[in-house]
PDB file of C-alpha atoms and ligand atoms in Angstrom:
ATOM      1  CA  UNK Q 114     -25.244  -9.470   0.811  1.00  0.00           C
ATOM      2  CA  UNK Q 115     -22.606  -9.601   3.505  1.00  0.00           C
ATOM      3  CA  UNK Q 116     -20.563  -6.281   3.511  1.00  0.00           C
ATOM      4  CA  UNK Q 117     -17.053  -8.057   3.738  1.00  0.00           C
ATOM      5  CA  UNK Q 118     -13.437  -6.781   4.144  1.00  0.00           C
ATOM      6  CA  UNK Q 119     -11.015  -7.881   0.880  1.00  0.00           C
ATOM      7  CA  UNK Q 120      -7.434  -7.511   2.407  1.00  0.00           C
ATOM      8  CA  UNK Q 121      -4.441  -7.348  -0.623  1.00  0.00           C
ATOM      9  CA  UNK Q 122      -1.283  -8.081   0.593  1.00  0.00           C
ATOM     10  CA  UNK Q 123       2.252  -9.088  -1.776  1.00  0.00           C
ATOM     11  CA  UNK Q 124       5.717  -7.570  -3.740  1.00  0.00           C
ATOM     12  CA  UNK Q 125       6.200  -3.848  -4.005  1.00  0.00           C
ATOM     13  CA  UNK Q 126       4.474  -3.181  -7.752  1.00  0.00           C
ATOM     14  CA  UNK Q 127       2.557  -6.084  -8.230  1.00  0.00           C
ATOM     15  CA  UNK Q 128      -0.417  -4.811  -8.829  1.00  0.00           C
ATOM     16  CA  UNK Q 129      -2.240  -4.560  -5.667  1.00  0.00           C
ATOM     17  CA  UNK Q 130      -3.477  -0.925  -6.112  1.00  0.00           C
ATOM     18  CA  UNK Q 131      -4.968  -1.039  -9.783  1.00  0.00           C
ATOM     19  CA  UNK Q 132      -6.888  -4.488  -8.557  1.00  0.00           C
ATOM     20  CA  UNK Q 133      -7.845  -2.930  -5.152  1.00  0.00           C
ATOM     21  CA  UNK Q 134      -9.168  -0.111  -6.670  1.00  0.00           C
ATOM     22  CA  UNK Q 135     -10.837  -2.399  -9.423  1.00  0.00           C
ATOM     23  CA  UNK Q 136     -12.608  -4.008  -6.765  1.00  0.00           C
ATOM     24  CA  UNK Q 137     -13.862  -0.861  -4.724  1.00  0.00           C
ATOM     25  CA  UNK Q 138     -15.204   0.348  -7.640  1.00  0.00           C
ATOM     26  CA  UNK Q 139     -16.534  -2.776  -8.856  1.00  0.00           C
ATOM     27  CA  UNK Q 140     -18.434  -3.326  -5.423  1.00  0.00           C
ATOM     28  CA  UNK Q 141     -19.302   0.603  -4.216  1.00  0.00           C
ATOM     29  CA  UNK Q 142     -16.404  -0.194  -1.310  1.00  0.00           C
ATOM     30  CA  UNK Q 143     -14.091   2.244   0.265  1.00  0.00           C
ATOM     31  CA  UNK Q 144     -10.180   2.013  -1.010  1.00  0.00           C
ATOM     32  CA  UNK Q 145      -8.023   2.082   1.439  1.00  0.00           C
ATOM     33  CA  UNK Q 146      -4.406   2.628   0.063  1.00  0.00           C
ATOM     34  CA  UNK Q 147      -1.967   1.924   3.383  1.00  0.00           C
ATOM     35  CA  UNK Q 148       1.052   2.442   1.459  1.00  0.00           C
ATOM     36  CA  UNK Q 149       0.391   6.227   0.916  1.00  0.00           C
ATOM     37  CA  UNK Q 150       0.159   6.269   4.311  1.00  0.00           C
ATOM     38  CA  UNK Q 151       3.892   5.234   4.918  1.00  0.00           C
ATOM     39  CA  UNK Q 152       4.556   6.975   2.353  1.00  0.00           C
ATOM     40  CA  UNK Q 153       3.189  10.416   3.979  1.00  0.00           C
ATOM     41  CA  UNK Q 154       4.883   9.726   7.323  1.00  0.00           C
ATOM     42  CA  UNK Q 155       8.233   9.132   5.343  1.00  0.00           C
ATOM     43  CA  UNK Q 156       7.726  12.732   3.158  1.00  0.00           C
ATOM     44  CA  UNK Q 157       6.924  13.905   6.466  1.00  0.00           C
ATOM     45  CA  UNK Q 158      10.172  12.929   7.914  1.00  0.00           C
ATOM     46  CA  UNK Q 159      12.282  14.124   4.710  1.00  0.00           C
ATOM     47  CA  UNK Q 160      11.126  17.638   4.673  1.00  0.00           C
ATOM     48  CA  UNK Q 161      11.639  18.167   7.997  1.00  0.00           C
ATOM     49  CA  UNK Q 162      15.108  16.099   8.948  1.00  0.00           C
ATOM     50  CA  UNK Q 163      13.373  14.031  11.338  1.00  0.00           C
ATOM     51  CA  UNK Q 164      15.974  11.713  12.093  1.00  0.00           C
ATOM     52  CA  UNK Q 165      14.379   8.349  11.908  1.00  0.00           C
ATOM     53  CA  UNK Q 166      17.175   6.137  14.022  1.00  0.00           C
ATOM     54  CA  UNK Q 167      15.956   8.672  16.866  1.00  0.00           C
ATOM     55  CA  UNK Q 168      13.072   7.380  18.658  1.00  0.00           C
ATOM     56  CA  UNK Q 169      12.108  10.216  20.487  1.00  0.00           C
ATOM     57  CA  UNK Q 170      12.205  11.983  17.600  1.00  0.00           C
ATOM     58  CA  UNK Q 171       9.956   9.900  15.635  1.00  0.00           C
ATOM     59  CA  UNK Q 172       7.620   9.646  18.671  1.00  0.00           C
ATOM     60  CA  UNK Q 173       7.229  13.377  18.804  1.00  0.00           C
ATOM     61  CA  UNK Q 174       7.378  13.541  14.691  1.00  0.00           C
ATOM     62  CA  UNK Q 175       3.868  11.055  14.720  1.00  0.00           C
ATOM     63  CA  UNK Q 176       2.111  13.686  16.964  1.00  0.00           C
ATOM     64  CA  UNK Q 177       2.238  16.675  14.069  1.00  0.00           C
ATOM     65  CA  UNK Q 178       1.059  14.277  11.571  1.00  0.00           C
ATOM     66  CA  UNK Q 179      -2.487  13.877  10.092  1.00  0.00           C
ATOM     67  CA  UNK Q 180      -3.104  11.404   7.199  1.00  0.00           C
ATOM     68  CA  UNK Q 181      -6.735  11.457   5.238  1.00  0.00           C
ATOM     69  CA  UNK Q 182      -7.849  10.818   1.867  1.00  0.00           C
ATOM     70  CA  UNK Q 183     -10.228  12.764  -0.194  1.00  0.00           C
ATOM     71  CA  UNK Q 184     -12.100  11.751  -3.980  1.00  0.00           C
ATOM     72  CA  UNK Q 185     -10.942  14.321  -5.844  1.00  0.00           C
ATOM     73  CA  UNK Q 186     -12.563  14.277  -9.526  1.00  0.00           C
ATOM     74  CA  UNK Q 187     -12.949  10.670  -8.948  1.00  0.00           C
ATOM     75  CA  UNK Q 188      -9.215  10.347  -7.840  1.00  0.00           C
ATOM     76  CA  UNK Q 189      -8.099   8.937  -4.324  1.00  0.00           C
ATOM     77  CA  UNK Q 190      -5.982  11.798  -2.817  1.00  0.00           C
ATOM     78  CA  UNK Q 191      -3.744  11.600   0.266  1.00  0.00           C
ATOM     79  CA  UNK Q 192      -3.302  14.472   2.568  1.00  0.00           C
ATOM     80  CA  UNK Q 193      -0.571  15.120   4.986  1.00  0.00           C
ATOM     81  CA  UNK Q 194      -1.317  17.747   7.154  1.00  0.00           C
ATOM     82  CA  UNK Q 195      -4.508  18.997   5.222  1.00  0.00           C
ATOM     83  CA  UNK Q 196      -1.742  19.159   2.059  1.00  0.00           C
ATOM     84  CA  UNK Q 197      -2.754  17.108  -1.322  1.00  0.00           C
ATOM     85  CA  UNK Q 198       0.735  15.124  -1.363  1.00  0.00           C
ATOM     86  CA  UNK Q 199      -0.802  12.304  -3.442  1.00  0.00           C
ATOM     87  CA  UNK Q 200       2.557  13.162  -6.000  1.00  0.00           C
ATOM     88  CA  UNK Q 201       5.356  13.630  -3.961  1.00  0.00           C
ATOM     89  CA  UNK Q 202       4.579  10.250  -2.210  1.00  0.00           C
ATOM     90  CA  UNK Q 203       5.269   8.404  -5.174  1.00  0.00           C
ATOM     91  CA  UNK Q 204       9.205  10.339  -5.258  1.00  0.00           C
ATOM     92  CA  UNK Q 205      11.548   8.007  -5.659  1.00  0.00           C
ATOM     93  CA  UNK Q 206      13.278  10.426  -3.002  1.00  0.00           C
ATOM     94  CA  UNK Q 207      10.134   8.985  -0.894  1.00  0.00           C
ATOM     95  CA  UNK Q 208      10.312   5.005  -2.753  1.00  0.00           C
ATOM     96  CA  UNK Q 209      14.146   5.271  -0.675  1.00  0.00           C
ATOM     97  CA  UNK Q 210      13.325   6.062   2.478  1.00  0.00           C
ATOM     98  CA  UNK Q 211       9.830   4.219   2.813  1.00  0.00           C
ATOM     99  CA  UNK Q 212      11.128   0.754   3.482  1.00  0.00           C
ATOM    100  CA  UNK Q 213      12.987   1.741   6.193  1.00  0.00           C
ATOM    101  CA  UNK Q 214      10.733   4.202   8.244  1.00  0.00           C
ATOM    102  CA  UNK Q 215       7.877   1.315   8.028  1.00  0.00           C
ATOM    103  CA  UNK Q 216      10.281  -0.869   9.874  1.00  0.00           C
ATOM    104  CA  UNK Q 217       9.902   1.207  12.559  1.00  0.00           C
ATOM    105  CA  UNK Q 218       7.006  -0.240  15.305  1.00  0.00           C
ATOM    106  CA  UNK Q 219       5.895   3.066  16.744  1.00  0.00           C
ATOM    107  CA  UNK Q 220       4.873   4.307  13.055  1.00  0.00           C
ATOM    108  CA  UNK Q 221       3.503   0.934  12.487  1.00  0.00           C
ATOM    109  CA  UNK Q 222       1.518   1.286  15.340  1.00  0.00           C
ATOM    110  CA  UNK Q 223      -0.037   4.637  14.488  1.00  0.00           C
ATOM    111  CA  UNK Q 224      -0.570   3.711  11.196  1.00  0.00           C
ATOM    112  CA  UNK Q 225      -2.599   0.449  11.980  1.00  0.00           C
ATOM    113  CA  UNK Q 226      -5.128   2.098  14.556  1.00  0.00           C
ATOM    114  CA  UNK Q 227      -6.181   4.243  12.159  1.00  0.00           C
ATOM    115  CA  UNK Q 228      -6.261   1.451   9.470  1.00  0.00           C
ATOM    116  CA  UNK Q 229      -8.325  -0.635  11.769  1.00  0.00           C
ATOM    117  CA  UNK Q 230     -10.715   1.995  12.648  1.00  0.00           C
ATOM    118  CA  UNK Q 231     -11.219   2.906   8.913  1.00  0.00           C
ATOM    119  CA  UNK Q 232     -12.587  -0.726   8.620  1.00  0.00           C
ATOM    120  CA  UNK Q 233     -14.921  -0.996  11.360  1.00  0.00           C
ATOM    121  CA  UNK Q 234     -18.089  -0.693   9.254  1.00  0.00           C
ATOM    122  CA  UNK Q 235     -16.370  -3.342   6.610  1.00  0.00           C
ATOM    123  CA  UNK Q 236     -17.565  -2.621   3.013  1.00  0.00           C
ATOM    124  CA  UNK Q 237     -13.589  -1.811   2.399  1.00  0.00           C
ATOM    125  CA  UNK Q 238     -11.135  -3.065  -0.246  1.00  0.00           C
ATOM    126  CA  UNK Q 239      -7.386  -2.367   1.472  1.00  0.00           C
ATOM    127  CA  UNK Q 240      -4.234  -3.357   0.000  1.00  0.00           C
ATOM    128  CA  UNK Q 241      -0.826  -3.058   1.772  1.00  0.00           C
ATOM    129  CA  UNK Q 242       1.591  -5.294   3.306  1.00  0.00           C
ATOM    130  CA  UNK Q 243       0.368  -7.078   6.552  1.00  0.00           C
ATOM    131  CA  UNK Q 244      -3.348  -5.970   5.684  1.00  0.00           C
ATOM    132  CA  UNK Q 245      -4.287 -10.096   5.673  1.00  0.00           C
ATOM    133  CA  UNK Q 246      -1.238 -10.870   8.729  1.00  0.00           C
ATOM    134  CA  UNK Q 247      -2.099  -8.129  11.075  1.00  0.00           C
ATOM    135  CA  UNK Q 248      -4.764  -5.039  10.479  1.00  0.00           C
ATOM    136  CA  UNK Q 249      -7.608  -7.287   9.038  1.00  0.00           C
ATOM    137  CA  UNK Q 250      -6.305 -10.920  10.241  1.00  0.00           C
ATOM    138  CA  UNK Q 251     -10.413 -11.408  10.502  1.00  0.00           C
ATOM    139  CA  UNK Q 252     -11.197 -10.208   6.500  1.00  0.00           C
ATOM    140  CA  UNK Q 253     -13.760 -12.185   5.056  1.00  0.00           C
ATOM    141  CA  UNK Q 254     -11.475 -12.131   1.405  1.00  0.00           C
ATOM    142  CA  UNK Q 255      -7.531 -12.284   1.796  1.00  0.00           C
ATOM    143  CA  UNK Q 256      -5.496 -12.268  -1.483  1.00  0.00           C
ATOM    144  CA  UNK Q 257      -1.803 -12.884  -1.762  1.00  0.00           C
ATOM    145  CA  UNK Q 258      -0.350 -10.942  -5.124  1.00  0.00           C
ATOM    146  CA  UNK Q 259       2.983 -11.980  -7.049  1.00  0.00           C
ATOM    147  CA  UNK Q 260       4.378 -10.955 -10.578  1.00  0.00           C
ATOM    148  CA  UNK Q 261       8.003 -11.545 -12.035  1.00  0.00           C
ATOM    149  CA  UNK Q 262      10.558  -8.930 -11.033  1.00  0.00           C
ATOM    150  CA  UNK Q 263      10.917  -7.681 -14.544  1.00  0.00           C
ATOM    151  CA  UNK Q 264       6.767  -7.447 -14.807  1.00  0.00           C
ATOM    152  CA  UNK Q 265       7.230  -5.355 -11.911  1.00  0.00           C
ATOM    153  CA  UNK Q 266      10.000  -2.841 -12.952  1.00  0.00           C
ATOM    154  CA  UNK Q 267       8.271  -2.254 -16.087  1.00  0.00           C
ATOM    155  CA  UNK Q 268       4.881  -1.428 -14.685  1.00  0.00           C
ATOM    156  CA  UNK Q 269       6.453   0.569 -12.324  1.00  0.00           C
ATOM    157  CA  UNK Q 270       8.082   2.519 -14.912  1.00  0.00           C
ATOM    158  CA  UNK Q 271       4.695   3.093 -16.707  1.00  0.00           C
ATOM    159  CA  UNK Q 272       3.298   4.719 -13.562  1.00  0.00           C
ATOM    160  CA  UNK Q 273       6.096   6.760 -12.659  1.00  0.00           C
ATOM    161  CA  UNK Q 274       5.633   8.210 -16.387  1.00  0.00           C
ATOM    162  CA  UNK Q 275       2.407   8.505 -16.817  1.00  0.00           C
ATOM    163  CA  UNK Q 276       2.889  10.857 -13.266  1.00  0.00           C
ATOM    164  CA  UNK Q 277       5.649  12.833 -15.235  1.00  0.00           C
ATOM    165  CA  UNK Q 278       8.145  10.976 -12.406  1.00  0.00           C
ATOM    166  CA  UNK Q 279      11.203  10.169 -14.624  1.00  0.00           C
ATOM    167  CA  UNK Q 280      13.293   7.298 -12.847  1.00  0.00           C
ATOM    168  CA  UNK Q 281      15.766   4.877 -15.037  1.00  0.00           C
ATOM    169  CA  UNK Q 282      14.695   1.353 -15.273  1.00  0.00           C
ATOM    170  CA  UNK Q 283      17.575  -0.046 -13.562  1.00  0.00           C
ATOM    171  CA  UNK Q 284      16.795   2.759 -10.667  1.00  0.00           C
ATOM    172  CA  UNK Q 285      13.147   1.448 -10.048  1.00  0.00           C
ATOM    173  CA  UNK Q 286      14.323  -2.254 -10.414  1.00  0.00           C
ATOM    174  CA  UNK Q 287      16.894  -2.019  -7.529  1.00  0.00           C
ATOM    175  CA  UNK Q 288      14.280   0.111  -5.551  1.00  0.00           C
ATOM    176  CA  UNK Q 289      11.745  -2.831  -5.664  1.00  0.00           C
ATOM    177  CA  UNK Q 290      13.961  -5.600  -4.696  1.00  0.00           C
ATOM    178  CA  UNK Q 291      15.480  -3.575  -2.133  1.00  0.00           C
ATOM    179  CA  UNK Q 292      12.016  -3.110  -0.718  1.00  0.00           C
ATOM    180  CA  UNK Q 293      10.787  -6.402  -0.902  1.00  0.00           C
ATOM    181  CA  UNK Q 294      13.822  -7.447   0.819  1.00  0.00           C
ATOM    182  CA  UNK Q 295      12.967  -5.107   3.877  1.00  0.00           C
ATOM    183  CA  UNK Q 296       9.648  -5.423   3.585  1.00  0.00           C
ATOM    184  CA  UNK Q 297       9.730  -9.753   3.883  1.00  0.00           C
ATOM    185  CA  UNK Q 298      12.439  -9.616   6.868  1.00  0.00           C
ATOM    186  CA  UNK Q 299      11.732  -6.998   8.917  1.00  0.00           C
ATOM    187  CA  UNK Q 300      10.850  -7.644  12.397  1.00  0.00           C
ATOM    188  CA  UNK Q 301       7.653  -5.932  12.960  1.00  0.00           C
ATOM    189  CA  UNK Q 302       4.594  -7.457  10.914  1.00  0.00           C
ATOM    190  CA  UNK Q 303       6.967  -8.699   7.959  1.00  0.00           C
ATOM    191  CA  UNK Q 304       5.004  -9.492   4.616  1.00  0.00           C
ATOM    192  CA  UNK Q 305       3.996 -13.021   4.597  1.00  0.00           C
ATOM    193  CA  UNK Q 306       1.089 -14.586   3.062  1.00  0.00           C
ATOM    194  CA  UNK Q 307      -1.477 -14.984   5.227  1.00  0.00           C
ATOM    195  CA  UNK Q 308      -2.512 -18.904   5.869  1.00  0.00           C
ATOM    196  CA  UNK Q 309      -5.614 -18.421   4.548  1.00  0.00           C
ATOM    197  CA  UNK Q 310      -4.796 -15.889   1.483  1.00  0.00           C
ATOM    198  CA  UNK Q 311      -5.767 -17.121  -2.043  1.00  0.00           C
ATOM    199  CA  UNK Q 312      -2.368 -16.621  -4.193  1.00  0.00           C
ATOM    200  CA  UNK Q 313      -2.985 -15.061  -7.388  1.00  0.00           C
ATOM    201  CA  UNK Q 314       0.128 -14.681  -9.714  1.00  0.00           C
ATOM    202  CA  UNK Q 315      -0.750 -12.099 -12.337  1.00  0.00           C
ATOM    203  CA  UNK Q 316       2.225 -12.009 -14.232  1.00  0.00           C
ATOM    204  CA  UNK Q 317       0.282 -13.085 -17.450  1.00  0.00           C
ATOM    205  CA  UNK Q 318      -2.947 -11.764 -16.736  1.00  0.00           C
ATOM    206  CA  UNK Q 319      -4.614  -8.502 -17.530  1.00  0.00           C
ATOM    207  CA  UNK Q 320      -5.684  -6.155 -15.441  1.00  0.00           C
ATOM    208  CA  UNK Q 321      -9.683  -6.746 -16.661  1.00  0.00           C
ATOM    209  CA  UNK Q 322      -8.670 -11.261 -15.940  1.00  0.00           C
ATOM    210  CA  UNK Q 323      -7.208 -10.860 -12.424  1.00  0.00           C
ATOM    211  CA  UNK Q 324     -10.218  -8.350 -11.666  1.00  0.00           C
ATOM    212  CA  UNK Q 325     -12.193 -11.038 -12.930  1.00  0.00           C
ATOM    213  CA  UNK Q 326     -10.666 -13.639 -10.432  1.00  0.00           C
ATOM    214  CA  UNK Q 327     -10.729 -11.607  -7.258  1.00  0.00           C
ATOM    215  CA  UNK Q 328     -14.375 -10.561  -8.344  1.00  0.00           C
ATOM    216  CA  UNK Q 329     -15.778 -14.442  -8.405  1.00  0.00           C
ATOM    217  CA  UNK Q 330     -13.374 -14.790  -4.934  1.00  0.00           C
ATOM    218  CA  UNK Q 331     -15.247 -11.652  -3.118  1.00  0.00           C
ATOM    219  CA  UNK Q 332     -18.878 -12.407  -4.293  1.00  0.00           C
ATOM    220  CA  UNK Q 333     -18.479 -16.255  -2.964  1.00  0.00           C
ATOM    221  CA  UNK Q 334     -17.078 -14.397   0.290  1.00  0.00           C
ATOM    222  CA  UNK Q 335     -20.439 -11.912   0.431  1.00  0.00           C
ATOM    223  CA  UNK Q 336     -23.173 -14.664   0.269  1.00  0.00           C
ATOM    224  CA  UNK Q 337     -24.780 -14.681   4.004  1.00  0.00           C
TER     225      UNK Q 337
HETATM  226  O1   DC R  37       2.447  -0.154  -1.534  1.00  0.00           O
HETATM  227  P1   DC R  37       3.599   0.863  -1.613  1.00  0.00           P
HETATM  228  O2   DC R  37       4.700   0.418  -2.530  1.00  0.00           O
HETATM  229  O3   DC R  37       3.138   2.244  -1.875  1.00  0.00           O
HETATM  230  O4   DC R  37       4.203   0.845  -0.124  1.00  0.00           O
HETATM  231  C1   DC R  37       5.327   1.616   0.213  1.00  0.00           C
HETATM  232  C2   DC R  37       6.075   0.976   1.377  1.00  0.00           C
HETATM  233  O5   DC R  37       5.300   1.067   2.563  1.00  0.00           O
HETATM  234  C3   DC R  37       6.429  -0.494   1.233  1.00  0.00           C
HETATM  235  O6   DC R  37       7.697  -0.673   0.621  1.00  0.00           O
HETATM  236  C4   DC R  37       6.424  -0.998   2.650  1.00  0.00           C
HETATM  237  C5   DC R  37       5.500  -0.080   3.381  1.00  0.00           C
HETATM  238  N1   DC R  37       4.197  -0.667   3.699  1.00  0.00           N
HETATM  239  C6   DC R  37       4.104  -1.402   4.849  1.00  0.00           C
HETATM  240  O7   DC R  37       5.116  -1.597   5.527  1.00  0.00           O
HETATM  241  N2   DC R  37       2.901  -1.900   5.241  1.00  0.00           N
HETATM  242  C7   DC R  37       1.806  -1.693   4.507  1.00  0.00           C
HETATM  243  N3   DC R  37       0.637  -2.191   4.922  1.00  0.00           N
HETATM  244  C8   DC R  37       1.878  -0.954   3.307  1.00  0.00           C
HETATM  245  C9   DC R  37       3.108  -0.465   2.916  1.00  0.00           C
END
């Protein structure tokens, strides 16, 4: 068996996490979740007024921050500056700042070193934005995830409760769009599918039948 690199890329809440970590699971991989690690930076820059428009700021900012994840009882963690912030990344004081900061190059920069440098031994499922486009443009699997807006909201809203994060429907809806928006026109490695990304819409599929699909995809993708 080849050890291969599956790269998820699409819409803010479409999925990509539960069928990332699906697959990791599924084939003893490493998860790599590169939206917690925007996420961190932007926390980073709330609680301590870094001024984001301010380049030397951010510059500077990047040098006090350290990103890792730890398994803890079975759970991916993300730590900020040896801090377990895996909860207040998923704020929606964090979901309205995120879009923004990850415009920024010299955070995207950062960010994707230590991305790439996660994957050098392969054997990693990583799901993100421009994971297909730019930090894996070489991964043996590339899939391209879409779901209705209103899919979307909802199992956003499911999350965010299950977390005890209380947001209004409406609230998350606007959030999403607003990202997506960003996210697709942005300068710096906008999301796009990559040319040779398999699209799977899973807006009426279960979590168990897109598994399924990406599962037949990466086992094709491992045979030497
Ligand atoms: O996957 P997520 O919703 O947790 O990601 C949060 C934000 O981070 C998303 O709106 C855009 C940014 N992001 C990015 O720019 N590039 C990535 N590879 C992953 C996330």
């Amino acid at each position: 068996m080849k050890r291969i690199i599956v790269a998820i890329d699409g819409l803010s809440s479409c999925g990509k996490s539960t069928l990332a970590k699906g697959l990791a699971k599924s084939l003893h991989y490493a998860y790599l979740d590169t939206g917690a690690m925007y996420r961190a930076v932007t926390l980073y820059f709330i609680d301590n007024q870094v001024d984001y428009n301010d380049p030397a700021a951010v510059e500077d900012a990047l040098k006090h921050i350290e990103i890792h994840f730890e398994r803890v009882e079975g759970q991916n963690r993300t730590f900020l500056n040896g801090v377990d912030v895996e909860r207040k990344i998923r704020e929606m004081r964090v979901s309205e700042h995120v879009s923004p900061v990850s415009t920024i190059s010299a955070v995207r920069r950062a960010m994707v070193m230590q991305q790439q440098a996660m994957g050098a031994r392969r054997s990693l499922v990583a799901d993100g934005r421009d994971i297909g486009t730019v930090v894996f443009p070489d991964a043996e699997l590339k899939i391209f995830l879409t779901a209705d807006a209103d899919v979307r909201t909802s199992r956003r809203h499911l999350e965010l409760a299950a977390k005890g994060i209380d947001a209004e429907w409406d609230e998350i809806k606007k959030n999403l769009e607003e990202r997506d928006r960003i996210d697709s026109n942005r300068a710096d490695s906008p999301l796009r599918k990559a040319d040779d990304a398999v699209v799977i819409d899973n807006t009426l599929l279960s979590e168990e039948q897109q598994l399924e699909k990406a599962l037949a995809l990466a086992s094709d993708r491992m045979k030497v």
